[in-house]
mmCIF file of C-alpha atoms (C1' of nucleotides) in Angstrom:
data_model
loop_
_atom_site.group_PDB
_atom_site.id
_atom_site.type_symbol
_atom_site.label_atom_id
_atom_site.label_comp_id
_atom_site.label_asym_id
_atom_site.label_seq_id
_atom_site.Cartn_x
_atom_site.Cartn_y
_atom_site.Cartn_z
ATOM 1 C CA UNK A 1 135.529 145.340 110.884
ATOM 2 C CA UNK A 2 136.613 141.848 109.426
ATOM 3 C CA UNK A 3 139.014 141.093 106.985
ATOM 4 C CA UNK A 4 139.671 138.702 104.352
ATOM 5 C CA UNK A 5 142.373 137.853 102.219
ATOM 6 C CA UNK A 6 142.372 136.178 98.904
ATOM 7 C CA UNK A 7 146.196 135.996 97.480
ATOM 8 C CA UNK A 8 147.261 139.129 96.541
ATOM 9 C CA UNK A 9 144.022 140.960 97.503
ATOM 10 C CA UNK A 10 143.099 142.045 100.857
ATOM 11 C CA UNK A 11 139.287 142.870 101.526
ATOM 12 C CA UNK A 12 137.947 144.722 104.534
ATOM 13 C CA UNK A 13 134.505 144.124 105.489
ATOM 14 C CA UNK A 14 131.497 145.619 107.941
ATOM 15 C CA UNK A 15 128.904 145.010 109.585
ATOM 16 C CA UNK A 16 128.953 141.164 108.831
ATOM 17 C CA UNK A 17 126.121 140.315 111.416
ATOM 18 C CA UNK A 18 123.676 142.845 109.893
ATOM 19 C CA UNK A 19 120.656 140.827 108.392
ATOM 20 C CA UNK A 20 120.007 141.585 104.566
ATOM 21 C CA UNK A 21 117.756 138.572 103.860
ATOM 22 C CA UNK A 22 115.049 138.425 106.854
ATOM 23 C CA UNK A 23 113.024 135.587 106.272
ATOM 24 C CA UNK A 24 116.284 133.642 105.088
ATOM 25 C CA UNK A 25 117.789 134.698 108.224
ATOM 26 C CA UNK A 26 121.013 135.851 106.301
ATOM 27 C CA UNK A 27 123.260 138.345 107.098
ATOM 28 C CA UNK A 28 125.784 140.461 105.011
ATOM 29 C CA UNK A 29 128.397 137.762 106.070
ATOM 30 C CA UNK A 30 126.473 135.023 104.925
ATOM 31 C CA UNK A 31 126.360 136.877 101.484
ATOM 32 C CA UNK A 32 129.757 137.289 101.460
ATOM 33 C CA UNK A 33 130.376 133.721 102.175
ATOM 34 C CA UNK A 34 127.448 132.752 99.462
ATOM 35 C CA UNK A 35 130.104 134.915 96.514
ATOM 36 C CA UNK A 36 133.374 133.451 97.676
ATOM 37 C CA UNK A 37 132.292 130.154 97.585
ATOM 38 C CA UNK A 38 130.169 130.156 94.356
ATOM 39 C CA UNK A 39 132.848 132.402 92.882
ATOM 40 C CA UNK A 40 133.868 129.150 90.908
ATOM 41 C CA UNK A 41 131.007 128.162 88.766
ATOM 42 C CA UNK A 42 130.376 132.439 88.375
ATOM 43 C CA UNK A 43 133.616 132.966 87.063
ATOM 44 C CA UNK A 44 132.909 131.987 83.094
ATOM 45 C CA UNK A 45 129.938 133.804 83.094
ATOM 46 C CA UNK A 46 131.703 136.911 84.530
ATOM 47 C CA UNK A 47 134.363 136.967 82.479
ATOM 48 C CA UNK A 48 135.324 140.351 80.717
ATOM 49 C CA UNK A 49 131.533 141.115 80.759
ATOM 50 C CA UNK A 50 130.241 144.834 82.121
ATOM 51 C CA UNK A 51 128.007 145.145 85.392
ATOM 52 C CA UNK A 52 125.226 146.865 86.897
ATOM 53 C CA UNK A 53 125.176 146.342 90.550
ATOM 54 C CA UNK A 54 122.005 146.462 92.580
ATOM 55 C CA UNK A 55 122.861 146.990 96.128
ATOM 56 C CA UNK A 56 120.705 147.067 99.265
ATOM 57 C CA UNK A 57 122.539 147.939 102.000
ATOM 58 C CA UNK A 58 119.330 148.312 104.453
ATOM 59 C CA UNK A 59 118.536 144.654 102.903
ATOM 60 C CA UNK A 60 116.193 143.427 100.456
ATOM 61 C CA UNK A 61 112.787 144.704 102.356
ATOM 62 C CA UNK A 62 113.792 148.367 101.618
ATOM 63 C CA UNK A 63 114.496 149.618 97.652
ATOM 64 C CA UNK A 64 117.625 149.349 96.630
ATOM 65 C CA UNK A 65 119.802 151.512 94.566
ATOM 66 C CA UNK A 66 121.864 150.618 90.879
ATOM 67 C CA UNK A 67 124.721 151.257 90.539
ATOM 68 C CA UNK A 68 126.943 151.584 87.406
ATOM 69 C CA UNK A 69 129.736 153.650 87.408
ATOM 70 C CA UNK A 70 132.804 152.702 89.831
ATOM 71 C CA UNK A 71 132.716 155.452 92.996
ATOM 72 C CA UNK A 72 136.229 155.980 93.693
ATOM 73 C CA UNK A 73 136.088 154.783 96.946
ATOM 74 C CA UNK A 74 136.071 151.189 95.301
ATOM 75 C CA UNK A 75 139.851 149.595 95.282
ATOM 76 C CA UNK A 76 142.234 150.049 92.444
ATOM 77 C CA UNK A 77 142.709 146.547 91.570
ATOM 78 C CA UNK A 78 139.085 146.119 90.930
ATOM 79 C CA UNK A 79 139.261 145.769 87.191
ATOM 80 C CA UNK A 80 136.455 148.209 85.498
ATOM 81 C CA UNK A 81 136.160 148.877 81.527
ATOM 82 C CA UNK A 82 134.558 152.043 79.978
ATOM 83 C CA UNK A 83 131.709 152.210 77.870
ATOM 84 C CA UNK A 84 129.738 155.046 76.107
ATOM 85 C CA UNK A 85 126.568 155.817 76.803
ATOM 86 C CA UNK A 86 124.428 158.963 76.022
ATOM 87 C CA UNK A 87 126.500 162.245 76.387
ATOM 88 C CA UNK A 88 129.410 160.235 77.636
ATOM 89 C CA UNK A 89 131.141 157.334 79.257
ATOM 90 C CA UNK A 90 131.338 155.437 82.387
ATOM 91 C CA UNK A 91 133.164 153.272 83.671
ATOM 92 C CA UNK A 92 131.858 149.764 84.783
ATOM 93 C CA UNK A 93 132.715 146.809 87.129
ATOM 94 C CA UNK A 94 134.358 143.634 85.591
ATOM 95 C CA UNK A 95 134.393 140.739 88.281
ATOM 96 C CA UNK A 96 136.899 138.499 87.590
ATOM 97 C CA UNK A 97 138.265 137.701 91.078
ATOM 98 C CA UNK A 98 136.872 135.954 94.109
ATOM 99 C CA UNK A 99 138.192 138.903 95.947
ATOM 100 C CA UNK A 100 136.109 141.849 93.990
ATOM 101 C CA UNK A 101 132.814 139.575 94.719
ATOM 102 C CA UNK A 102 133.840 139.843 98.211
ATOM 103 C CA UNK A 103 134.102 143.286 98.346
ATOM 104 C CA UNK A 104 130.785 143.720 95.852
ATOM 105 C CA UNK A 105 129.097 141.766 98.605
ATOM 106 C CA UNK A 106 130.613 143.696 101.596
ATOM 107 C CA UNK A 107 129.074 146.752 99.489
ATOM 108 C CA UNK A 108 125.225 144.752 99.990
ATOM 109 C CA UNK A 109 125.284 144.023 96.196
ATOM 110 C CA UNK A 110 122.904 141.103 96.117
ATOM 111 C CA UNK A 111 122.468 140.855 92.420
ATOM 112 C CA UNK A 112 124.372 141.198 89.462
ATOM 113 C CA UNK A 113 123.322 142.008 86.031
ATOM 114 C CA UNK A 114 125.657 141.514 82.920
ATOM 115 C CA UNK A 115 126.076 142.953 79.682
ATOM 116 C CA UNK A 116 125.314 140.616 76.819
ATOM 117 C CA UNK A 117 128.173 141.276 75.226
ATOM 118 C CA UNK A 118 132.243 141.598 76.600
ATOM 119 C CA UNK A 119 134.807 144.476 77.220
ATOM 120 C CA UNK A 120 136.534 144.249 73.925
ATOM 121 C CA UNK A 121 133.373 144.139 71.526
ATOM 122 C CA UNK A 122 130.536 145.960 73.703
ATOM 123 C CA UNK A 123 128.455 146.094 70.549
ATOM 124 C CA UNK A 124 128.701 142.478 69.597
ATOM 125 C CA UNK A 125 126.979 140.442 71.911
ATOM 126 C CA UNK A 126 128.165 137.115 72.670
ATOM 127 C CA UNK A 127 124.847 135.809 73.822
ATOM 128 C CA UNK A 128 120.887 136.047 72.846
ATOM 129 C CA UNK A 129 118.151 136.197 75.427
ATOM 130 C CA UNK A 130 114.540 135.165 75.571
ATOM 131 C CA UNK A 131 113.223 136.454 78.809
ATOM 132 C CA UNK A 132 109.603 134.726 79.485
ATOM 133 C CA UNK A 133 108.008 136.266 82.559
ATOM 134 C CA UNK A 134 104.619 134.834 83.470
ATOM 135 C CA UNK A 135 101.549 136.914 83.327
ATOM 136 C CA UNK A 136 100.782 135.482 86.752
ATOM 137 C CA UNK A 137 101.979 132.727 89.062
ATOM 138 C CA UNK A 138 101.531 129.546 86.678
ATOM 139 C CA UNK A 139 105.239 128.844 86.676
ATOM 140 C CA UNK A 140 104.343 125.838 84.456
ATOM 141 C CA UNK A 141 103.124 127.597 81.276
ATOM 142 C CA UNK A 142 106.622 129.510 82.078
ATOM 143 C CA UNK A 143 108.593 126.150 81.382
ATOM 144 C CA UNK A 144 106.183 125.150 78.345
ATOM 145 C CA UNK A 145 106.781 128.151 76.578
ATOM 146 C CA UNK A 146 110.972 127.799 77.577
ATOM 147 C CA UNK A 147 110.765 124.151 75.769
ATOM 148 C CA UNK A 148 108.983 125.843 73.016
ATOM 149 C CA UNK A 149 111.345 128.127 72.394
ATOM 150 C CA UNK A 150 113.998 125.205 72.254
ATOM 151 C CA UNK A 151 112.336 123.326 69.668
ATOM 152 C CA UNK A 152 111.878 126.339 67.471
ATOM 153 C CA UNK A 153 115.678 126.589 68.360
ATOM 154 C CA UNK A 154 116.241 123.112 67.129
ATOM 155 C CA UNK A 155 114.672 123.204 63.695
ATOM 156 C CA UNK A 156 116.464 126.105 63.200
ATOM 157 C CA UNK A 157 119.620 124.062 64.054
ATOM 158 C CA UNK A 158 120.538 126.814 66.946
ATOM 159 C CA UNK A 159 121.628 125.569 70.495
ATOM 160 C CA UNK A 160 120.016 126.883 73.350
ATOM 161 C CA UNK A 161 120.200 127.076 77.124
ATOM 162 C CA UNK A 162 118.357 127.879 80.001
ATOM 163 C CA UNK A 163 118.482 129.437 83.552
ATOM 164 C CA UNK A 164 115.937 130.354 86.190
ATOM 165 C CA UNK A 165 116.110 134.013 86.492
ATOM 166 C CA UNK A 166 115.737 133.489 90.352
ATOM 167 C CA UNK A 167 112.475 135.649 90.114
ATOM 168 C CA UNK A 168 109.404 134.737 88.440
ATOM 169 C CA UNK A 169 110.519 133.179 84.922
ATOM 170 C CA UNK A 170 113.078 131.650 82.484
ATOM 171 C CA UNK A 171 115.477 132.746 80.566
ATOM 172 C CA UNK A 172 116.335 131.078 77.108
ATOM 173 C CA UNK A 173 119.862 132.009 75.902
ATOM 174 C CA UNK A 174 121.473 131.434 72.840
ATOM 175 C CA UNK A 175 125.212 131.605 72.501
ATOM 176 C CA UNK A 176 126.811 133.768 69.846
ATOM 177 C CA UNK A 177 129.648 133.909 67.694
ATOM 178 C CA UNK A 178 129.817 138.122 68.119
ATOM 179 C CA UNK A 179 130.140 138.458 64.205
ATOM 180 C CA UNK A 180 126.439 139.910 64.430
ATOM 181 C CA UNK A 181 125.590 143.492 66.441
ATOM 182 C CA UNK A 182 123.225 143.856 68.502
ATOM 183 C CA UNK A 183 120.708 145.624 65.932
ATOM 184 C CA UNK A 184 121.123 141.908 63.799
ATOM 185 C CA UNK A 185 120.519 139.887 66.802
ATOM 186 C CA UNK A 186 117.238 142.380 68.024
ATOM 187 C CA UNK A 187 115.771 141.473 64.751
ATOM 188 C CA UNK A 188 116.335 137.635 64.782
ATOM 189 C CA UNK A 189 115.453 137.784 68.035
ATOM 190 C CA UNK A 190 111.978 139.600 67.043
ATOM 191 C CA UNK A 191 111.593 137.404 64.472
ATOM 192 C CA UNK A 192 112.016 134.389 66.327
ATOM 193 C CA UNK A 193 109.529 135.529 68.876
ATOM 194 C CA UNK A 194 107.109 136.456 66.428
ATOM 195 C CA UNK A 195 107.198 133.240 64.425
ATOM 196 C CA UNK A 196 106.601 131.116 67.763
ATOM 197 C CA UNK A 197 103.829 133.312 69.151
ATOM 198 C CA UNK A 198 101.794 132.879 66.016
ATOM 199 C CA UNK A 199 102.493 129.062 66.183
ATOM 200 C CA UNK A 200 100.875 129.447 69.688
ATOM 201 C CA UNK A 201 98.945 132.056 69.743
ATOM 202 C CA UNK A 202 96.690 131.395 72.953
ATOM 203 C CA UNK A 203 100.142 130.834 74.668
ATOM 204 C CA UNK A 204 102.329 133.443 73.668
ATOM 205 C CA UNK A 205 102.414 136.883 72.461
ATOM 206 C CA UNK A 206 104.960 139.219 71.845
ATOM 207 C CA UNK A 207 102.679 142.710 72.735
ATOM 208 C CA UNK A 208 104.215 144.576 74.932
ATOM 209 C CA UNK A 209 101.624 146.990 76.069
ATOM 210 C CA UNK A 210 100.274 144.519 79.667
ATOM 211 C CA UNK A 211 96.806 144.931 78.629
ATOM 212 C CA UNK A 212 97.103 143.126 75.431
ATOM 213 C CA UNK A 213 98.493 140.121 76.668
ATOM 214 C CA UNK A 214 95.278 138.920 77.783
ATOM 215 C CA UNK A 215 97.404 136.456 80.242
ATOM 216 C CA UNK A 216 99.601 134.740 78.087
ATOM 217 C CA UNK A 217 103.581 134.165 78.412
ATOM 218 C CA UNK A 218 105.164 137.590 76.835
ATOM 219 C CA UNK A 219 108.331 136.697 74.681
ATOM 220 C CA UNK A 220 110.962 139.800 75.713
ATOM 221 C CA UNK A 221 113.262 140.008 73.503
ATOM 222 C CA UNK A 222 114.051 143.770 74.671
ATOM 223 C CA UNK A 223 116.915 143.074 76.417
ATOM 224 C CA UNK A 224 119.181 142.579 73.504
ATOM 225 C CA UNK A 225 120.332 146.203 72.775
ATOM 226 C CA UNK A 226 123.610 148.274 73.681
ATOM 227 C CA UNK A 227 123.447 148.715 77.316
ATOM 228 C CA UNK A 228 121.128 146.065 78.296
ATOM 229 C CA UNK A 229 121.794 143.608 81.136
ATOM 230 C CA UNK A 230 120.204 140.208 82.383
ATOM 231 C CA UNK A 231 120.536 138.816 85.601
ATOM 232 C CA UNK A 232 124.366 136.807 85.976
ATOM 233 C CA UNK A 233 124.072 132.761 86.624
ATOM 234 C CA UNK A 234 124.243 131.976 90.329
ATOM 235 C CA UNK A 235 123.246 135.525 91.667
ATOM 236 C CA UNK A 236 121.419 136.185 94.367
ATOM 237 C CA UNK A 237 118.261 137.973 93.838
ATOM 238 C CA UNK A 238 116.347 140.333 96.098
ATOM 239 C CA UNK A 239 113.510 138.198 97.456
ATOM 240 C CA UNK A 240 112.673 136.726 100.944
ATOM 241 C CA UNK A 241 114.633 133.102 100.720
ATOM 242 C CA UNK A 242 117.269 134.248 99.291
ATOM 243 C CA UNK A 243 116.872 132.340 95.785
ATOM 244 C CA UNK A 244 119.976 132.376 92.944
ATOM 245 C CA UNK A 245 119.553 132.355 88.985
ATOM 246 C CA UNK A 246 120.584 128.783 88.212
ATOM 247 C CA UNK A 247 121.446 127.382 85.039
ATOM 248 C CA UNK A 248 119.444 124.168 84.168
ATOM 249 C CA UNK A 249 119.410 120.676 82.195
ATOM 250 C CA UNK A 250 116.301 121.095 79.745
ATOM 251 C CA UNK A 251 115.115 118.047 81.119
ATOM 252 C CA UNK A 252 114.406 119.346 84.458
ATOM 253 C CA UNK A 253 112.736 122.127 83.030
ATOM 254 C CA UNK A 254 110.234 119.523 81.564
ATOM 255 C CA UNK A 255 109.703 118.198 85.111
ATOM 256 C CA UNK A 256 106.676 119.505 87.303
ATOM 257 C CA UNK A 257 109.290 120.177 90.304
ATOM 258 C CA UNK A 258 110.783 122.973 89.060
ATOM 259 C CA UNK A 259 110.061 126.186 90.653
ATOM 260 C CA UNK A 260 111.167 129.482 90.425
ATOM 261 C CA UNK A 261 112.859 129.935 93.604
ATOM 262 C CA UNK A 262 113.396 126.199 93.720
ATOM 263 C CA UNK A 263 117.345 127.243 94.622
ATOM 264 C CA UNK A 264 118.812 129.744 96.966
ATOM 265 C CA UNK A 265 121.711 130.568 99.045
ATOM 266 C CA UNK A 266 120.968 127.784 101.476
ATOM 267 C CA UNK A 267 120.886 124.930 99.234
ATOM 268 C CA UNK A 268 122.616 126.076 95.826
ATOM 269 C CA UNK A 269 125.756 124.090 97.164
ATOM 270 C CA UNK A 270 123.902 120.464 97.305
ATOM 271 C CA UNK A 271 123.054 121.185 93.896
ATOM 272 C CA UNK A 272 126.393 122.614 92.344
ATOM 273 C CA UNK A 273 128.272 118.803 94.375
ATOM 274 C CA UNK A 274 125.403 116.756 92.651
ATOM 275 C CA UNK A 275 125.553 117.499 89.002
ATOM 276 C CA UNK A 276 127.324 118.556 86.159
ATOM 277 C CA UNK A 277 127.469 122.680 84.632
ATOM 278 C CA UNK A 278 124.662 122.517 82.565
ATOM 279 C CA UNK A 279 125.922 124.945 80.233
ATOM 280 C CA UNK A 280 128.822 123.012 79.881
ATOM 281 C CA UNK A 281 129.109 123.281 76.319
ATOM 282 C CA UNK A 282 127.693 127.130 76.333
ATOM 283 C CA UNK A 283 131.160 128.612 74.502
ATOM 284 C CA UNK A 284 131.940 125.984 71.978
ATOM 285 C CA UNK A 285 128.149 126.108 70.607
ATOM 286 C CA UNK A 286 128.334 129.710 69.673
ATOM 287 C CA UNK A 287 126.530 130.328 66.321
ATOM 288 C CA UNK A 288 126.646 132.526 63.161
ATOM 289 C CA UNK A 289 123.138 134.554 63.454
ATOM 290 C CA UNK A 290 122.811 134.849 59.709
ATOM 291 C CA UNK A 291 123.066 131.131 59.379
ATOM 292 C CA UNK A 292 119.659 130.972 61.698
ATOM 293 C CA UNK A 293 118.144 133.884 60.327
ATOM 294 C CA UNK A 294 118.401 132.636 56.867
ATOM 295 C CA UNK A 295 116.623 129.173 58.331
ATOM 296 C CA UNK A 296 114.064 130.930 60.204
ATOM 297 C CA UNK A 297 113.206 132.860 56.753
ATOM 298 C CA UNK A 298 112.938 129.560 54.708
ATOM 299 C CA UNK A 299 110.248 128.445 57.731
ATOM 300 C CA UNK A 300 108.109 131.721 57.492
ATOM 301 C CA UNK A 301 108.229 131.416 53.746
ATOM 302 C CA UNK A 302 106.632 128.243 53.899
ATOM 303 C CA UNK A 303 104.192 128.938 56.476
ATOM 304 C "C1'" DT B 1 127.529 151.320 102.019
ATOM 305 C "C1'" DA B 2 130.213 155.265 101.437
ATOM 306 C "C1'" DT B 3 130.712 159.892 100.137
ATOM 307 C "C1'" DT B 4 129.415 164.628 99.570
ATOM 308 C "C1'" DA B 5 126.617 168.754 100.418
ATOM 309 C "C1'" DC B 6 124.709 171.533 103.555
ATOM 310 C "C1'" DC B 7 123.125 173.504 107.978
ATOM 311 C "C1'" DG C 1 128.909 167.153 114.108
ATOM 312 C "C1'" DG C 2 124.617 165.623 112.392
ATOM 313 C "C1'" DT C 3 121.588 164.770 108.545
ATOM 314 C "C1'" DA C 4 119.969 164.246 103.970
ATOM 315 C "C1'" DA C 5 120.755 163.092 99.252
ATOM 316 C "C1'" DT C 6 122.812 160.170 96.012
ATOM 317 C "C1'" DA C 7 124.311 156.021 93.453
ATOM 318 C "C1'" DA C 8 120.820 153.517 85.792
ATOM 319 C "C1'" DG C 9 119.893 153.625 81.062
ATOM 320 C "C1'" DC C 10 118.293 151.486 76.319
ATOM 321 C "C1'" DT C 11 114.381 150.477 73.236
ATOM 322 C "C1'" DT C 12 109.785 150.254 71.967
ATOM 323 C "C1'" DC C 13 104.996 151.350 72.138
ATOM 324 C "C1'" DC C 14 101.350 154.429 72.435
ATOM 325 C "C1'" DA C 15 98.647 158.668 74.090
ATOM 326 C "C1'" DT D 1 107.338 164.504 73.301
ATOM 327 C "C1'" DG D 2 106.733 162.002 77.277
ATOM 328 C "C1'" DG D 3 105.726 158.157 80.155
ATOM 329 C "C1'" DA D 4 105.261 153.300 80.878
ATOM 330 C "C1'" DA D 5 107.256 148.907 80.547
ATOM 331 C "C1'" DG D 6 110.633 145.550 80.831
#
DNA sequence: TATTACC
DNA sequence: GGTAATAAGCTTCCA
DNA sequence: TGGAAG
């Protein structure tokens, strides 16, 4: 048993030297030293927003288990907020303290996944996603179809932003003023997709059935609905090296280096003391939907 | 990982 | 006392 | 109506 303070909050951990991340070499400790220290730059991004944890105690070679609703056995200053879901409610983790990560990461929670929208409005989602997941491994039709949703996003006069999922793709995110619900930001977001993958139709398609896709990037814009989560910036994800969803500078998503995986628990830190938040601006861009969706109908008219 | 159910 | 089971859910598409 | 998919 260790034990770690953080002000006011005391958190008890166990089994620090068991190894979750084998070909990283990185133990439950390590993990736990990976979410103190990044707590800073995860803290916006956490903020009043809903989890789903995915923990793997027996580390990330064996499955895994979600978990939503807060066990009891979690302590009482870790803040929760309850939602509704089918038949019911439940009650789910808020992380707004260095010392809950701790504990979340004592509890093998490698990755996080947040709600789209916040505590107070959980129907009015504060932020739009484009997930683009390639159909194989060609990473760089991935970041060609991620700048082509940004220009569509510029002649629409909508900001975007962009983080490596950790996994396989790119997410493109679009901040929101939460006047729209999530039904009003499904349909832009369908529209959007739709409009781009008949721009580029040998690129992208929006099918979602695997078979039709014939190879090409999918545009999943499924993930904006009550309920739904996408991965939180600077998580760790579940694969051998131990990579982190990182938010990125367009520009670098232009370059050839990029990878998927390019950062991880083991170098995330170099990166974080070299440059600036990328989504710097993410909060004060946030946009009216109905102000894009009434461009993006002017561009199919006259298409 | 932690708890509960069950033998 | 030991051992196993359990810990998620929303939307869409299509058979 | 149910299962796959993400």
């Amino acid at each position: 048993m260790g034990r770690r303070r953080f002000g006011r909050h005391t958190v008890d951990t166990s089994r620090e030297e068991k190894t979750l991340f084998p070909e990283a070499d990185l133990t439950k400790g390590d993990l736990i030293d990976y979410f103190t220290r990044v707590f800073g730059s995860m803290k916006p991004h956490l903020a009043d927003r809903p989890l789903s944890l995915r923990r793997y105690p027996d580390g990330i070679r064996s499955e895994g288990f979600f978990q939503k609703q807060v066990p009891d056995y979690f302590p009482s200053w870790i803040r929760s907020t309850r939602v509704r879901k089918e038949g019911g409610h439940q009650d789910l983790v808020i992380a707004d303290r260095q010392a809950t990560l701790a504990y979340l990461a004592n509890q093998a929670c490698i990755t996080l996944h947040g709600w789209l929208s916040r505590a107070d409005r959980p129907d009015h989602p504060d932020q739009l996603v484009i997930d683009l997941d390639p159909a194989g491994r060609d990473f760089g039709a991935v970041r060609q179809a991620a700048l082509r949703c940004r220009t569509l996003f510029e002649e629409l006069a909508v900001p975007s932003f962009v983080k490596s999922s950790g996994s396989r793709g790119l997410h493109v995110t679009v901040p929101l003023d939460r006047r729209a619900t999530f039904d009003e930001a499904r349909s832009f977001a369908q529209r959007f997709a739709g409009v781009l993958a008949a721009r580029f139709p040998k690129e992208l398609t929006t099918e979602q059935r695997k078979q039709k896709r014939a190879g090409r990037i999918y545009l999943d814009v499924g993930r904006n609905a009550y309920g739904q989560t996408v991965v939180v910036p600077y998580s760790t994800r579940a694969r051998p090296g131990a990579p982190v969803a990182v938010p990125l500078r367009w520009d670098e998503v232009a370059s050839r280096r990029l990878s998927p995986r390019r950062y991880t628990v083991r170098n995330l830190f170099r990166r974080l003391a070299q440059i600036e938040d990328p989504w710097q601006g993410f909060a004060r861009s946030r946009i009216l939907i109905r102000a894009a969706q009434r461009r993006l109908e002017r561009l199919e008219d006259s298409t």
